[in-house]
Coordinates of C-alpha atoms in Angstrom, one line a residue:
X1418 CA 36.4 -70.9 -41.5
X1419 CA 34.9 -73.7 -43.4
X1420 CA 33.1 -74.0 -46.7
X1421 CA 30.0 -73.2 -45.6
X1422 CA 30.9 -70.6 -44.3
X1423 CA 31.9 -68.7 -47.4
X1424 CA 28.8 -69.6 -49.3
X1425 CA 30.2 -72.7 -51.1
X1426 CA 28.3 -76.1 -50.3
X1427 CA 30.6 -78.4 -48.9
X1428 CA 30.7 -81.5 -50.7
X1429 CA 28.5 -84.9 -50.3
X1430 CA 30.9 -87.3 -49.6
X1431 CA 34.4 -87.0 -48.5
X1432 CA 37.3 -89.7 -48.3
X1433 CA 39.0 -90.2 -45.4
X1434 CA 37.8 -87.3 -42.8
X1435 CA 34.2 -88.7 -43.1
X1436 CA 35.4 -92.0 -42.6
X1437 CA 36.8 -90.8 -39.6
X1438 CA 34.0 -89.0 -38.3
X1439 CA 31.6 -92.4 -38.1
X1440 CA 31.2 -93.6 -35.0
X1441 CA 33.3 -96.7 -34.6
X1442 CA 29.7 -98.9 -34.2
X1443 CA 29.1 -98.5 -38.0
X1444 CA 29.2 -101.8 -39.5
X1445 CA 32.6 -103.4 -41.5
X1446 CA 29.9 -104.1 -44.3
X1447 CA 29.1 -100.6 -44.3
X1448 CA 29.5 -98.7 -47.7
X1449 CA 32.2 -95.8 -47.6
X1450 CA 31.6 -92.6 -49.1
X1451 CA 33.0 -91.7 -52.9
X1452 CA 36.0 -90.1 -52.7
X1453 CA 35.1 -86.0 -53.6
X1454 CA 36.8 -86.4 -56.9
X1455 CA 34.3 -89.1 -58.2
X1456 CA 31.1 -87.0 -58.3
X1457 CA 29.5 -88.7 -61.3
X1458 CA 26.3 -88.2 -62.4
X1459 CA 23.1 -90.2 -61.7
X1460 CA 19.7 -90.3 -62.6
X1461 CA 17.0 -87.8 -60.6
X1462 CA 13.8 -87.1 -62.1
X1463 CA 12.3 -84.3 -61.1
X1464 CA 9.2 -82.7 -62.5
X1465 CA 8.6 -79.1 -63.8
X1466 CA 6.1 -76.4 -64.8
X1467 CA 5.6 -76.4 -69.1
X1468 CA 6.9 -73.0 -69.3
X1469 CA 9.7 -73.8 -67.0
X1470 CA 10.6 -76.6 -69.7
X1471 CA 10.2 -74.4 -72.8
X1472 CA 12.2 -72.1 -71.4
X1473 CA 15.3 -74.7 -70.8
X1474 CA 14.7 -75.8 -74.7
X1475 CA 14.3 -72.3 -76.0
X1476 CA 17.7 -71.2 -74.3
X1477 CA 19.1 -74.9 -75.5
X1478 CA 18.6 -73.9 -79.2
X1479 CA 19.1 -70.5 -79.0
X1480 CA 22.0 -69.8 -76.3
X1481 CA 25.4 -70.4 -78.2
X1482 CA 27.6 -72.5 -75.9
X1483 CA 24.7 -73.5 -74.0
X1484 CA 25.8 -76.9 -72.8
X1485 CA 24.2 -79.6 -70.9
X1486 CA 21.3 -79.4 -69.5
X1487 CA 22.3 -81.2 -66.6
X1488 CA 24.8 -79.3 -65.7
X1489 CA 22.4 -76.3 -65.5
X1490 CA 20.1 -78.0 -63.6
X1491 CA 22.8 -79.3 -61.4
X1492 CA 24.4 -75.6 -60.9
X1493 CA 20.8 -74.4 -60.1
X1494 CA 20.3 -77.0 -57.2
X1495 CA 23.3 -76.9 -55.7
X1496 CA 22.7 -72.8 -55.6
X1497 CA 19.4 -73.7 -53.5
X1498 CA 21.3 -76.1 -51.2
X1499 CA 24.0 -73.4 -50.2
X1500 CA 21.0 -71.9 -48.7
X1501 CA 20.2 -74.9 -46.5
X1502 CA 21.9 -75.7 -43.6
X1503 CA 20.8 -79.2 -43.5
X1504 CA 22.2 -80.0 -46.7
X1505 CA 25.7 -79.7 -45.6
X1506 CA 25.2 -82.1 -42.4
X1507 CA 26.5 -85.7 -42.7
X1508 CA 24.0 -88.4 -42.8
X1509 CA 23.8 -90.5 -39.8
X1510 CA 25.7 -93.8 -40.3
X1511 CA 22.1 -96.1 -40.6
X1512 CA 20.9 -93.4 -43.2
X1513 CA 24.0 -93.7 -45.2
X1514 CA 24.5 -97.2 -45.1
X1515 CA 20.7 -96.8 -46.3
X1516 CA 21.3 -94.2 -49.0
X1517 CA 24.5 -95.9 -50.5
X1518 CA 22.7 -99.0 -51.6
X1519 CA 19.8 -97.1 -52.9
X1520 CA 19.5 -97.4 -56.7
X1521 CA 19.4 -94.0 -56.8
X1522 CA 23.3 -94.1 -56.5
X1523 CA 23.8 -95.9 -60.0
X1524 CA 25.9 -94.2 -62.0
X1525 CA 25.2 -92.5 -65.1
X1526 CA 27.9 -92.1 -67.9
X1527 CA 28.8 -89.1 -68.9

């Protein structure tokens, strides 16, 4: 029974299974997909309601132990996504190679 299947997201990116799983027409330039244990951070803006937003800083200042936002807002998407088959599907190797030298794949320190 996989990951899915249990209500847990499987993950982005995996080392050497997805690698194996592209068709052998991908291109030697192609980039490979991060290892699962390097899942850093990078930079997604995304716009929400006011009251949405004062909520976040309201439980920020008054929630002891609150955290990061981003990890809330992270833990909230990736709560949506188990939800969506599609999100669990592989990209096709053109959309990855695509996706992989987007700038959207900068990473953020932590």
């Amino acid at each position: 029974m996989s990951s899915a299947e249990h209500g847990r997201p499987l993950p982005l990116f995996e080392s050497a299974p997805m690698q194996e799983k592209l068709p052998s027409t991908a291109a030697p330039d192609a980039p490979q997909p991060l290892p699962v244990e390097e899942d850093p951070y990078i930079s997604f803006t995304i716009q929400v309601r006011r009251s949405t937003y004062v909520q976040l800083k309201q439980a920020e200042y008054w929630t002891p132990g609150f955290g990061l936002m981003r990890e809330h807002v992270d833990e909230a998407i990736k709560a949506h996504l188990a939800a969506l088959p599609g999100s669990t599907q592989p990209l096709p190797p053109k959309e990855l190679t695509k996706f992989m030298n987007s700038k959207k794949m900068k990473v953020v320190s932590s």
